[in-house]
PDB file of N, CA and C in Angstrom:
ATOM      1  N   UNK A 188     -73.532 -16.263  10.768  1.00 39.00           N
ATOM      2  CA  UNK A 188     -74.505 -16.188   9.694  1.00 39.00           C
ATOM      3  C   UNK A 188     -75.369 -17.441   9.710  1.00 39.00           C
ATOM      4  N   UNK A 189     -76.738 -17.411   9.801  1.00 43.00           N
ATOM      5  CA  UNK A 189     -77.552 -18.331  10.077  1.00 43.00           C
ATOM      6  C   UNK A 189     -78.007 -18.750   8.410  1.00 43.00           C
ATOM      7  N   UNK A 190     -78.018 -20.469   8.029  1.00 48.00           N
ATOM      8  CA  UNK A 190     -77.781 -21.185   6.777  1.00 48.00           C
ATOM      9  C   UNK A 190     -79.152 -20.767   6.040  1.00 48.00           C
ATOM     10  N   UNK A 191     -79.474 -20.951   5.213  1.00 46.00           N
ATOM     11  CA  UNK A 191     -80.906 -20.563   4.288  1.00 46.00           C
ATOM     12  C   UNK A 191     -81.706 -22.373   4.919  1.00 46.00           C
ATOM     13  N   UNK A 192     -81.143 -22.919   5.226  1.00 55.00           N
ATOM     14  CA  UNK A 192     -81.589 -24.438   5.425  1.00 55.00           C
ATOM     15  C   UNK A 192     -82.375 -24.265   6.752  1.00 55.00           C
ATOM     16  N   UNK A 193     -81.756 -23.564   7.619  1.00 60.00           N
ATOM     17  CA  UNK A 193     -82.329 -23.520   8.827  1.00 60.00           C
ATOM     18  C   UNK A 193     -83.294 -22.244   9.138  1.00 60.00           C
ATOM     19  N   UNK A 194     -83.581 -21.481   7.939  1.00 60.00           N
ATOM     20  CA  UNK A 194     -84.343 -19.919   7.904  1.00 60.00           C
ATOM     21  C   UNK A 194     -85.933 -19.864   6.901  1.00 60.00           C
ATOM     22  N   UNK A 195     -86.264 -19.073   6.924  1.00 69.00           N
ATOM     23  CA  UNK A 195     -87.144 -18.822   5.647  1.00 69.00           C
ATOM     24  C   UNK A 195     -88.345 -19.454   6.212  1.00 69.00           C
ATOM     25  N   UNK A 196     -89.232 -19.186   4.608  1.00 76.00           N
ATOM     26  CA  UNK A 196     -90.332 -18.953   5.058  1.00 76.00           C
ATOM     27  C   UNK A 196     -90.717 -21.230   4.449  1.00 76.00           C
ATOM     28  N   UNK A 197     -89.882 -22.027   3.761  1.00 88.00           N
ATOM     29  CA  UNK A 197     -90.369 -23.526   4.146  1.00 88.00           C
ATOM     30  C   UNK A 197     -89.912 -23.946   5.399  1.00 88.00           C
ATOM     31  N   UNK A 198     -88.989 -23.244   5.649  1.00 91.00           N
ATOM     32  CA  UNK A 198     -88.495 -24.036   6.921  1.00 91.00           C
ATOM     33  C   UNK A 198     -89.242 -23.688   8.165  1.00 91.00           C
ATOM     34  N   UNK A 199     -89.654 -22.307   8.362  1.00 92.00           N
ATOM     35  CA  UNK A 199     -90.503 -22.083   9.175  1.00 92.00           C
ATOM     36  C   UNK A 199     -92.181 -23.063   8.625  1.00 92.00           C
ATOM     37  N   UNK A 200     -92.205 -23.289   7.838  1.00 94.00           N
ATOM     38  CA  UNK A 200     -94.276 -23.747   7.340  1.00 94.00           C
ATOM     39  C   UNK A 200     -93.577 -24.923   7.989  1.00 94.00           C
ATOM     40  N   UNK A 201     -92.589 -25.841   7.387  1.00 95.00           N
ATOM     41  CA  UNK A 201     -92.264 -27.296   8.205  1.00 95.00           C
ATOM     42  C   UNK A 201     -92.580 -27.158   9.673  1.00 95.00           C
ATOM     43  N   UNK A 202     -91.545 -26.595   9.829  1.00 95.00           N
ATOM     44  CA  UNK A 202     -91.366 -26.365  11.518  1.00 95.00           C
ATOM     45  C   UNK A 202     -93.259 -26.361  12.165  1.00 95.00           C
ATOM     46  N   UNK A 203     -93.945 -25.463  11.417  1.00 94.00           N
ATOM     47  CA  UNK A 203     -95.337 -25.315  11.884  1.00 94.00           C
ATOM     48  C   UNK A 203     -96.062 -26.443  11.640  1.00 94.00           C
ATOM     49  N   UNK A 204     -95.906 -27.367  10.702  1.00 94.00           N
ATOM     50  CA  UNK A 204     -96.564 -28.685  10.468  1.00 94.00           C
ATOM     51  C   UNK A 204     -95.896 -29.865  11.260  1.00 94.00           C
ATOM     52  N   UNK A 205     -94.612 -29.529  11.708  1.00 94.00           N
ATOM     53  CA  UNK A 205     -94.160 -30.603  12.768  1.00 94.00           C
ATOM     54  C   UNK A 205     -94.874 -30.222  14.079  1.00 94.00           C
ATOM     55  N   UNK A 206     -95.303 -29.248  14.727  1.00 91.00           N
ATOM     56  CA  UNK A 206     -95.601 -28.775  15.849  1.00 91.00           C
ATOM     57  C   UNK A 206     -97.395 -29.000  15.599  1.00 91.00           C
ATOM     58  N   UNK A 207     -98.091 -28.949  14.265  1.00 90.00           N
ATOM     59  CA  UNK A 207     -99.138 -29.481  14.691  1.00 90.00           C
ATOM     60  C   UNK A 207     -99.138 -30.939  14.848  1.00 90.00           C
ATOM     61  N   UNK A 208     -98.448 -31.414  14.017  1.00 91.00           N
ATOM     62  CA  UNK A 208     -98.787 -33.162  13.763  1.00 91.00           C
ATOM     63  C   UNK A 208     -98.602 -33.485  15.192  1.00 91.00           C
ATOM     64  N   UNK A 209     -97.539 -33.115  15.860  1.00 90.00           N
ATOM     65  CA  UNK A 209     -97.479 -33.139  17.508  1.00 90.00           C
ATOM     66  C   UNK A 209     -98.193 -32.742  18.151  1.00 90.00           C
ATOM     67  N   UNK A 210     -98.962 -32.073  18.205  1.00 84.00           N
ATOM     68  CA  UNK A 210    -100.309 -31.883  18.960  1.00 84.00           C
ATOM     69  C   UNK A 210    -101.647 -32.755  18.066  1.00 84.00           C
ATOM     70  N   UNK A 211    -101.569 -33.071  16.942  1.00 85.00           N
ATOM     71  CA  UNK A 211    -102.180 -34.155  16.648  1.00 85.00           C
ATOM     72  C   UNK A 211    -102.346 -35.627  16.965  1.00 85.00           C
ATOM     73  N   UNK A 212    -101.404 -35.950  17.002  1.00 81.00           N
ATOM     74  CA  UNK A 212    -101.041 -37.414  17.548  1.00 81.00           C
ATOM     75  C   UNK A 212    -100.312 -37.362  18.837  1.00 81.00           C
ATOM     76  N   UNK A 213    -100.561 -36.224  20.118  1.00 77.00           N
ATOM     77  CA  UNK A 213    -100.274 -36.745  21.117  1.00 77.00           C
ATOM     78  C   UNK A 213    -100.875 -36.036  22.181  1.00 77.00           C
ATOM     79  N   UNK A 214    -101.959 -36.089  21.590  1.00 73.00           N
ATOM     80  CA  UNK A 214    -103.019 -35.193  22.092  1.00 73.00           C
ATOM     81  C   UNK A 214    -103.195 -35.351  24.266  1.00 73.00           C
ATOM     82  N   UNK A 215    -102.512 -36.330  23.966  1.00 63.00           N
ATOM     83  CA  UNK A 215    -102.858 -36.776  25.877  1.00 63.00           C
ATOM     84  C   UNK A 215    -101.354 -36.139  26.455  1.00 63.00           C
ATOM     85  N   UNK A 216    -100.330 -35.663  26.003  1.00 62.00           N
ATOM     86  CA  UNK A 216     -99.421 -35.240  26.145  1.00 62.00           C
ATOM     87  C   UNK A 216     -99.673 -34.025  26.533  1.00 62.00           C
ATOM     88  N   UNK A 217     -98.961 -33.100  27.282  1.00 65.00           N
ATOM     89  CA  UNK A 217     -99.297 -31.691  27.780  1.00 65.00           C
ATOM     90  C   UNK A 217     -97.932 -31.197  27.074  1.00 65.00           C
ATOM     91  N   UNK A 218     -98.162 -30.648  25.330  1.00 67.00           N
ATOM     92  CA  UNK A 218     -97.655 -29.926  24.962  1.00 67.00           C
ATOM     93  C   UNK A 218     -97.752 -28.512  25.247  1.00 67.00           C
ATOM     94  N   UNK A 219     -98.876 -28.066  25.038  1.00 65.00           N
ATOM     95  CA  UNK A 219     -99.361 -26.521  25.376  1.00 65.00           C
ATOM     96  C   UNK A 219     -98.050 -25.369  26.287  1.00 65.00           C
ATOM     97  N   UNK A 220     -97.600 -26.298  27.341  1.00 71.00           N
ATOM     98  CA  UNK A 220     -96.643 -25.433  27.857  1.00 71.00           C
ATOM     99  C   UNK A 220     -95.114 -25.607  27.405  1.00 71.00           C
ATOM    100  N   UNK A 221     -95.085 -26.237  26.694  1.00 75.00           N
ATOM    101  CA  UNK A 221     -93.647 -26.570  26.244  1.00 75.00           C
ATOM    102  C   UNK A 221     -93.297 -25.824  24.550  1.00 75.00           C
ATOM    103  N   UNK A 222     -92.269 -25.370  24.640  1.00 84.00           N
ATOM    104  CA  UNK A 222     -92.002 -24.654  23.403  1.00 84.00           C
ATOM    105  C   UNK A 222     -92.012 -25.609  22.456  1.00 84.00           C
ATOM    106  N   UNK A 223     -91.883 -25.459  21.322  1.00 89.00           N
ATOM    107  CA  UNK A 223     -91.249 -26.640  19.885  1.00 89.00           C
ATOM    108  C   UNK A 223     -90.081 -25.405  19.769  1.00 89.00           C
ATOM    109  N   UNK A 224     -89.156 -25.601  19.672  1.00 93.00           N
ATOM    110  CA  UNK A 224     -88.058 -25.010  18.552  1.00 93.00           C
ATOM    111  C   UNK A 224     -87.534 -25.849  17.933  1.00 93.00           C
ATOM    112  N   UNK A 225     -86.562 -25.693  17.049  1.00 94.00           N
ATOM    113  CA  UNK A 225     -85.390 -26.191  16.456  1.00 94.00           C
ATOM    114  C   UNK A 225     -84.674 -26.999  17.471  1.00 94.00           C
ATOM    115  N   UNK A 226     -84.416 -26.817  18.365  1.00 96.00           N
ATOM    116  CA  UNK A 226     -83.591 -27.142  19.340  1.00 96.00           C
ATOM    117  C   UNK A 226     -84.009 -28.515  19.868  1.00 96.00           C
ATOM    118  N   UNK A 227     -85.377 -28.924  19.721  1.00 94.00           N
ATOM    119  CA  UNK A 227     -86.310 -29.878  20.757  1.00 94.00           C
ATOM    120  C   UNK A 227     -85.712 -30.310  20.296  1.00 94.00           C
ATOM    121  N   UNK A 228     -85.349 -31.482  21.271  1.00 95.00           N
ATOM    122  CA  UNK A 228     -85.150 -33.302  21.427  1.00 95.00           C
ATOM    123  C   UNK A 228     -86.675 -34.019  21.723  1.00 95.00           C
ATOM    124  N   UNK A 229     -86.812 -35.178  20.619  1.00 93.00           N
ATOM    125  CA  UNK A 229     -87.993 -35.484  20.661  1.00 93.00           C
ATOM    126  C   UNK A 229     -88.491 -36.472  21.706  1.00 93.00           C
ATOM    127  N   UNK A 230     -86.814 -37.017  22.017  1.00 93.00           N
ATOM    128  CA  UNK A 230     -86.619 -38.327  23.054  1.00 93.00           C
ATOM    129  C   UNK A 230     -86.974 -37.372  25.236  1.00 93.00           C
ATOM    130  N   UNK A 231     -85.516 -36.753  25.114  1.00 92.00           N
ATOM    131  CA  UNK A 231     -85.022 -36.048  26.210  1.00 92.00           C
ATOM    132  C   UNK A 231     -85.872 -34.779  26.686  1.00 92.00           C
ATOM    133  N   UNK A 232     -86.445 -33.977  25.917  1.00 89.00           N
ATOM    134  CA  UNK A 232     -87.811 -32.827  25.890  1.00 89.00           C
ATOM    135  C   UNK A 232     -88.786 -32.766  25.792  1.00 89.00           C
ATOM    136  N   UNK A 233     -89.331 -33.415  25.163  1.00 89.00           N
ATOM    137  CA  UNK A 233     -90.831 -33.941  24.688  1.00 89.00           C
ATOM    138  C   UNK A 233     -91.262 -35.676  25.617  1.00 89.00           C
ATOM    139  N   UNK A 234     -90.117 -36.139  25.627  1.00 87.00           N
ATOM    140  CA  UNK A 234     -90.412 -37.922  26.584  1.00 87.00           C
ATOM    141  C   UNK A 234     -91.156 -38.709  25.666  1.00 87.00           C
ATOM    142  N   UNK A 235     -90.503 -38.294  24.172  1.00 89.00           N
ATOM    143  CA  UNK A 235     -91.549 -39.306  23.004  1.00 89.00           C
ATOM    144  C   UNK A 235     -90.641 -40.781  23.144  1.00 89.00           C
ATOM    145  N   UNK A 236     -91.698 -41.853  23.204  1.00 88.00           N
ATOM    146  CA  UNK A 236     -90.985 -42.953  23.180  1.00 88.00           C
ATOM    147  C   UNK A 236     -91.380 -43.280  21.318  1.00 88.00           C
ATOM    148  N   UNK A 237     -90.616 -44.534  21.556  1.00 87.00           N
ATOM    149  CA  UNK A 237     -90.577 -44.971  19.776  1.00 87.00           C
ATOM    150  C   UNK A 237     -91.496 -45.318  18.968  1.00 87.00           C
ATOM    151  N   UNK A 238     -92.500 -45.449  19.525  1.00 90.00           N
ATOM    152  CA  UNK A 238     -94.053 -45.607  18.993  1.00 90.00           C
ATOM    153  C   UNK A 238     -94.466 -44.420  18.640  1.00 90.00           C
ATOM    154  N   UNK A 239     -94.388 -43.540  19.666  1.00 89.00           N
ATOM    155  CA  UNK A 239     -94.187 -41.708  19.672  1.00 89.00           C
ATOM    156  C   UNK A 239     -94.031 -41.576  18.143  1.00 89.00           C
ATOM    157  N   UNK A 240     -92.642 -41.420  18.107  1.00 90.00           N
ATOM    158  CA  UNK A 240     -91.840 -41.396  16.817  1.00 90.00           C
ATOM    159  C   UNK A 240     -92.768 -41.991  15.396  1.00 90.00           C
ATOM    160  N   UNK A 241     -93.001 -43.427  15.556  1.00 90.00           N
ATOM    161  CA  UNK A 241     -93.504 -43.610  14.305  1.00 90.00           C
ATOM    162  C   UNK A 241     -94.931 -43.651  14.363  1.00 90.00           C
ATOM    163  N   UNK A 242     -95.765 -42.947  15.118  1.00 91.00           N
ATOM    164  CA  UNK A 242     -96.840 -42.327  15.048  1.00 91.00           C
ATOM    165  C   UNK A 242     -96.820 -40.830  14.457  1.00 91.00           C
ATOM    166  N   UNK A 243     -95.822 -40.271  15.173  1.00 93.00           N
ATOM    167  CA  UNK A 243     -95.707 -38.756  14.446  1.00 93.00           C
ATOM    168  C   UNK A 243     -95.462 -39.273  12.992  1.00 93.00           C
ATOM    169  N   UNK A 244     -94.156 -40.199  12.243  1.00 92.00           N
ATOM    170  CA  UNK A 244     -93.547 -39.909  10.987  1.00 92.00           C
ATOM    171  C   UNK A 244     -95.082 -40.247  10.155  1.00 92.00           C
ATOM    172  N   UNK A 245     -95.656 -41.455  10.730  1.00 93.00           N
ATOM    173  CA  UNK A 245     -97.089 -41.855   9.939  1.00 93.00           C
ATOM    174  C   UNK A 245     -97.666 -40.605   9.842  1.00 93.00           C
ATOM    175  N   UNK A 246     -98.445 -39.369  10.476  1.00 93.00           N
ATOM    176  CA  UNK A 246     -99.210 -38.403  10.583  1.00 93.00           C
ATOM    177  C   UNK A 246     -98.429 -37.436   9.234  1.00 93.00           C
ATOM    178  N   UNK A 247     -97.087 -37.338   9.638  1.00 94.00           N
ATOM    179  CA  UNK A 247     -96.269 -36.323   8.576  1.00 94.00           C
ATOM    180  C   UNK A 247     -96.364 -37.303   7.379  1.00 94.00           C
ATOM    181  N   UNK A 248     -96.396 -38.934   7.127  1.00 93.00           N
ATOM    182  CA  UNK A 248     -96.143 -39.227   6.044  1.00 93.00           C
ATOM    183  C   UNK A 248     -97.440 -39.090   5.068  1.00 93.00           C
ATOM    184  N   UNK A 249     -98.684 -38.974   6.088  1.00 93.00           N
ATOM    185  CA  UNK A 249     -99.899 -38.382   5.710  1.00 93.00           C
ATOM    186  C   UNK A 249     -99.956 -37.464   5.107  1.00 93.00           C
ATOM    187  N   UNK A 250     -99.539 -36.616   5.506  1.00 92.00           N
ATOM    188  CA  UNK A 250     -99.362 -34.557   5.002  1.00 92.00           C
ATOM    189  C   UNK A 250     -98.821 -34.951   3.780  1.00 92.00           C
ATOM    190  N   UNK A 251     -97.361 -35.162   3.530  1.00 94.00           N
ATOM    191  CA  UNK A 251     -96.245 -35.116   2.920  1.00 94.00           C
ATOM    192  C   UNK A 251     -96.290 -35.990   1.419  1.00 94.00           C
ATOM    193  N   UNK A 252     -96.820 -37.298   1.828  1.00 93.00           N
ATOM    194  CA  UNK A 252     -97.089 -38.208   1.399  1.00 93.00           C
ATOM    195  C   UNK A 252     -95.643 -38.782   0.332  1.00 93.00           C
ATOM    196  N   UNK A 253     -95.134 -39.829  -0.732  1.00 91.00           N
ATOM    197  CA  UNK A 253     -94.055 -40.080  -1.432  1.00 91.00           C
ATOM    198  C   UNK A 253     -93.421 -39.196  -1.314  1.00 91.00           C
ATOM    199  N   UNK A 254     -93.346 -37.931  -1.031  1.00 93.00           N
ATOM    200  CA  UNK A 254     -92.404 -36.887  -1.355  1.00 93.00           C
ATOM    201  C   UNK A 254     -91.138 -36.923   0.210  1.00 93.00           C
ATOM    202  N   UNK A 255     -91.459 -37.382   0.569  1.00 95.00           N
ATOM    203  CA  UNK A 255     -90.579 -38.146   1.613  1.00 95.00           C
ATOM    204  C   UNK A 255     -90.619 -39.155   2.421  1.00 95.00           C
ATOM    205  N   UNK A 256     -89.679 -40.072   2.316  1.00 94.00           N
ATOM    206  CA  UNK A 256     -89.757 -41.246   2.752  1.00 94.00           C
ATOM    207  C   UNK A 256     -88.304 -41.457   4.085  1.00 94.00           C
ATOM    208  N   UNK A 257     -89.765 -41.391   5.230  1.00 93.00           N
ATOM    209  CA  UNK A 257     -89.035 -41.326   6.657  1.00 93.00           C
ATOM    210  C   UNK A 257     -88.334 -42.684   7.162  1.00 93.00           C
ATOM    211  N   UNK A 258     -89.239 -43.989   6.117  1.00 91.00           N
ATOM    212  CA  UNK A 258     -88.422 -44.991   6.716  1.00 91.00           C
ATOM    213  C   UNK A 258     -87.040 -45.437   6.224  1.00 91.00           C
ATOM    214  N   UNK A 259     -86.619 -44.972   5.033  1.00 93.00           N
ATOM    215  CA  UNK A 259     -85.136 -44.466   4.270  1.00 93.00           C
ATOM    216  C   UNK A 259     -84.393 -43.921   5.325  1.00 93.00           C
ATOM    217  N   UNK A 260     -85.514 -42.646   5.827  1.00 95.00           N
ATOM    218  CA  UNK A 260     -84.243 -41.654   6.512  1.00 95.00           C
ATOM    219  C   UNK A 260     -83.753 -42.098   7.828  1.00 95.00           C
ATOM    220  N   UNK A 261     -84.952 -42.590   8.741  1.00 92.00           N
ATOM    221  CA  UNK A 261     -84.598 -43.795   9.848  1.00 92.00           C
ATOM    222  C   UNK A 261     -83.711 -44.617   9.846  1.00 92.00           C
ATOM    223  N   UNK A 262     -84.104 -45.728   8.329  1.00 92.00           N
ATOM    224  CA  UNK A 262     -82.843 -46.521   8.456  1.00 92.00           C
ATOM    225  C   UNK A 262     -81.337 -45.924   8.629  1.00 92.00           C
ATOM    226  N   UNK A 263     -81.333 -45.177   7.765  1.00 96.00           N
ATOM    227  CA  UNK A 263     -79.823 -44.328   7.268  1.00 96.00           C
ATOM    228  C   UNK A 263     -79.092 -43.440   9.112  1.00 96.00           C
ATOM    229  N   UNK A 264     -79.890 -43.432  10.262  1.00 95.00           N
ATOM    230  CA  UNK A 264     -79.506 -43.171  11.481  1.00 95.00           C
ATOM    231  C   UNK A 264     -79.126 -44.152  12.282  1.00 95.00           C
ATOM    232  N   UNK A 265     -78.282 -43.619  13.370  1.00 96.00           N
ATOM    233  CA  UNK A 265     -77.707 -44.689  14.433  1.00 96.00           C
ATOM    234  C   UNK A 265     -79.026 -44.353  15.568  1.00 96.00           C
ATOM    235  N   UNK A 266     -78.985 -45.474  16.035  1.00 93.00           N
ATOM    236  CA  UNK A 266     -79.742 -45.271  17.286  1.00 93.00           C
ATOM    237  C   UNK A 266     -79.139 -44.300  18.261  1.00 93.00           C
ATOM    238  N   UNK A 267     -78.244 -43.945  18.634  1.00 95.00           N
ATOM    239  CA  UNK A 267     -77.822 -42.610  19.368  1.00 95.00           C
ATOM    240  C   UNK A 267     -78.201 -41.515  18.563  1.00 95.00           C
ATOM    241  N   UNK A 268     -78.478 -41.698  16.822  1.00 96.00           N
ATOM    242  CA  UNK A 268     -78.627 -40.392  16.225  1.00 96.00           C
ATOM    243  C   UNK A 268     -80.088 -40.158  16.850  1.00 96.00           C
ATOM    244  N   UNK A 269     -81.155 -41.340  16.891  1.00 93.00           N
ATOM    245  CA  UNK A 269     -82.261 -41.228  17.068  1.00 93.00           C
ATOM    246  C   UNK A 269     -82.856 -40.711  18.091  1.00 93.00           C
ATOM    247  N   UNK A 270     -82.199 -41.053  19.190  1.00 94.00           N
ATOM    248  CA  UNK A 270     -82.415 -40.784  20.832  1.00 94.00           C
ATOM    249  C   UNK A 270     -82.017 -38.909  21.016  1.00 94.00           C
ATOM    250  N   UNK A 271     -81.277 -38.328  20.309  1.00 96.00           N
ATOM    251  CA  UNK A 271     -80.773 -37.094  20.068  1.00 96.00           C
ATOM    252  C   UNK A 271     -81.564 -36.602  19.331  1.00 96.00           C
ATOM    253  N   UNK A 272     -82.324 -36.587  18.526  1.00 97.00           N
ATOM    254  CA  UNK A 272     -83.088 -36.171  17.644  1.00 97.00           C
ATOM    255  C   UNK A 272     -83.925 -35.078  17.568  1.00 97.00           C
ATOM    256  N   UNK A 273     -83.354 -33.774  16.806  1.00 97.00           N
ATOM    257  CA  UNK A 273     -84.134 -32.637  17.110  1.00 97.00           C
ATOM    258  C   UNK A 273     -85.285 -32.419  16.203  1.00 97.00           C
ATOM    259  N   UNK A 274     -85.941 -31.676  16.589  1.00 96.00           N
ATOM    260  CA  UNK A 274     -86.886 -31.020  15.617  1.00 96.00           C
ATOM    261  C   UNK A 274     -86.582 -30.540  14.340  1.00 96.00           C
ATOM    262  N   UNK A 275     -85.855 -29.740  14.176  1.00 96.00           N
ATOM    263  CA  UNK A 275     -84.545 -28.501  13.721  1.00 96.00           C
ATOM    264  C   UNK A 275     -84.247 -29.460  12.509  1.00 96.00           C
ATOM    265  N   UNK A 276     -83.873 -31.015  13.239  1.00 97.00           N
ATOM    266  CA  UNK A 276     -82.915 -31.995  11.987  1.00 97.00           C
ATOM    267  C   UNK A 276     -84.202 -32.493  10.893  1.00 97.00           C
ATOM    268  N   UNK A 277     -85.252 -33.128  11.953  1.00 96.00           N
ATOM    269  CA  UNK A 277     -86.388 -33.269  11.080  1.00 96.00           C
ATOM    270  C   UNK A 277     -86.943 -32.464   9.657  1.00 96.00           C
ATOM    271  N   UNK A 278     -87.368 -31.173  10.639  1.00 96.00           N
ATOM    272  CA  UNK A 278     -87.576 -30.253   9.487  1.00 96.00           C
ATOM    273  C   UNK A 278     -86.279 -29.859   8.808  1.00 96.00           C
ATOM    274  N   UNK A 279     -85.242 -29.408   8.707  1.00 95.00           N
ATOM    275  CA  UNK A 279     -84.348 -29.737   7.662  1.00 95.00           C
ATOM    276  C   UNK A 279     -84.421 -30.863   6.996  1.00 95.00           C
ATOM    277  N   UNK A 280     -84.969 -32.237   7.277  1.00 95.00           N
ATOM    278  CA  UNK A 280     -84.574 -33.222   6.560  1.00 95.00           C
ATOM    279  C   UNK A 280     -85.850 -33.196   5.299  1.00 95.00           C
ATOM    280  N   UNK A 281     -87.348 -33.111   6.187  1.00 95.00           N
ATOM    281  CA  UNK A 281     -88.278 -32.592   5.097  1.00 95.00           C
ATOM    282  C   UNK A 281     -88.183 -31.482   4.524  1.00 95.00           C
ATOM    283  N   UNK A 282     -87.791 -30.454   4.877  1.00 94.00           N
ATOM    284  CA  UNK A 282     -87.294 -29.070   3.683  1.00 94.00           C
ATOM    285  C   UNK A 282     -86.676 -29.767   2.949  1.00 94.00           C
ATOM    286  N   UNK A 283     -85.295 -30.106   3.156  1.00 92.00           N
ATOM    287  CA  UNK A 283     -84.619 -31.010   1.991  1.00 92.00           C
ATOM    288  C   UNK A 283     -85.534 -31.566   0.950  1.00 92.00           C
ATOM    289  N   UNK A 284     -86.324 -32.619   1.472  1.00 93.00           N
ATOM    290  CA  UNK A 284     -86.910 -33.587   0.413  1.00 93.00           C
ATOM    291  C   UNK A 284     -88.451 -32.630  -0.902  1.00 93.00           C
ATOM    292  N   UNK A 285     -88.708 -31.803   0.191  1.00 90.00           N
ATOM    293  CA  UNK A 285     -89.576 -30.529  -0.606  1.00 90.00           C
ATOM    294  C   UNK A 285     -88.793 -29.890  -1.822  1.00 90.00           C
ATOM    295  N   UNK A 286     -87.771 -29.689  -1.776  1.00 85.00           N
ATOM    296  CA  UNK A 286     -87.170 -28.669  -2.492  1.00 85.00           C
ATOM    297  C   UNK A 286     -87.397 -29.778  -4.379  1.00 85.00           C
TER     298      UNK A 286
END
């Protein structure tokens, strides 16, 4: 049975606003042929380095604005959590903070 956290119709709009902000801010990147799912690793699939990272969270903290605060949620990870880091966890973590 698949969770209400990982389904529906915010988790899918997230999921669609993580996949533009990524083609927003990495525009020299050849996303086009690469899927986004849940599944992506942002490190190991995508080859985002850490600038990567807090270029995307800046773009989403744009969208999103106080209603979630990515450098909280950063701190609160291990650097192995970071390097692992899916899409899937992201947008669950902003669905979370939406609700």
């Amino acid at each position: 049975m698949t969770s209400p956290a990982t389904t529906g119709p915010a988790y899918a709009a997230v999921l669609a606003e993580i996949t533009d902000a990524l083609h927003t801010v990495l525009d020299d990147l050849e996303l086009d042929d690469t899927p986004i799912t849940s599944d992506t690793r942002f490190v190991e699939d995508l080859d985002l380095e850490s600038i990567d990272l807090v270029t995307l969270t800046a773009e989403l903290g744009g969208r999103y604005g106080d209603r979630v605060d990515f450098p909280a949620w950063f701190a609160s990870l291990e650097l192995s959590d970071i390097i692992g880091l899916t899409v899937g966890q992201l947008v669950r973590y902003i669905a979370g903070c939406l609700r």
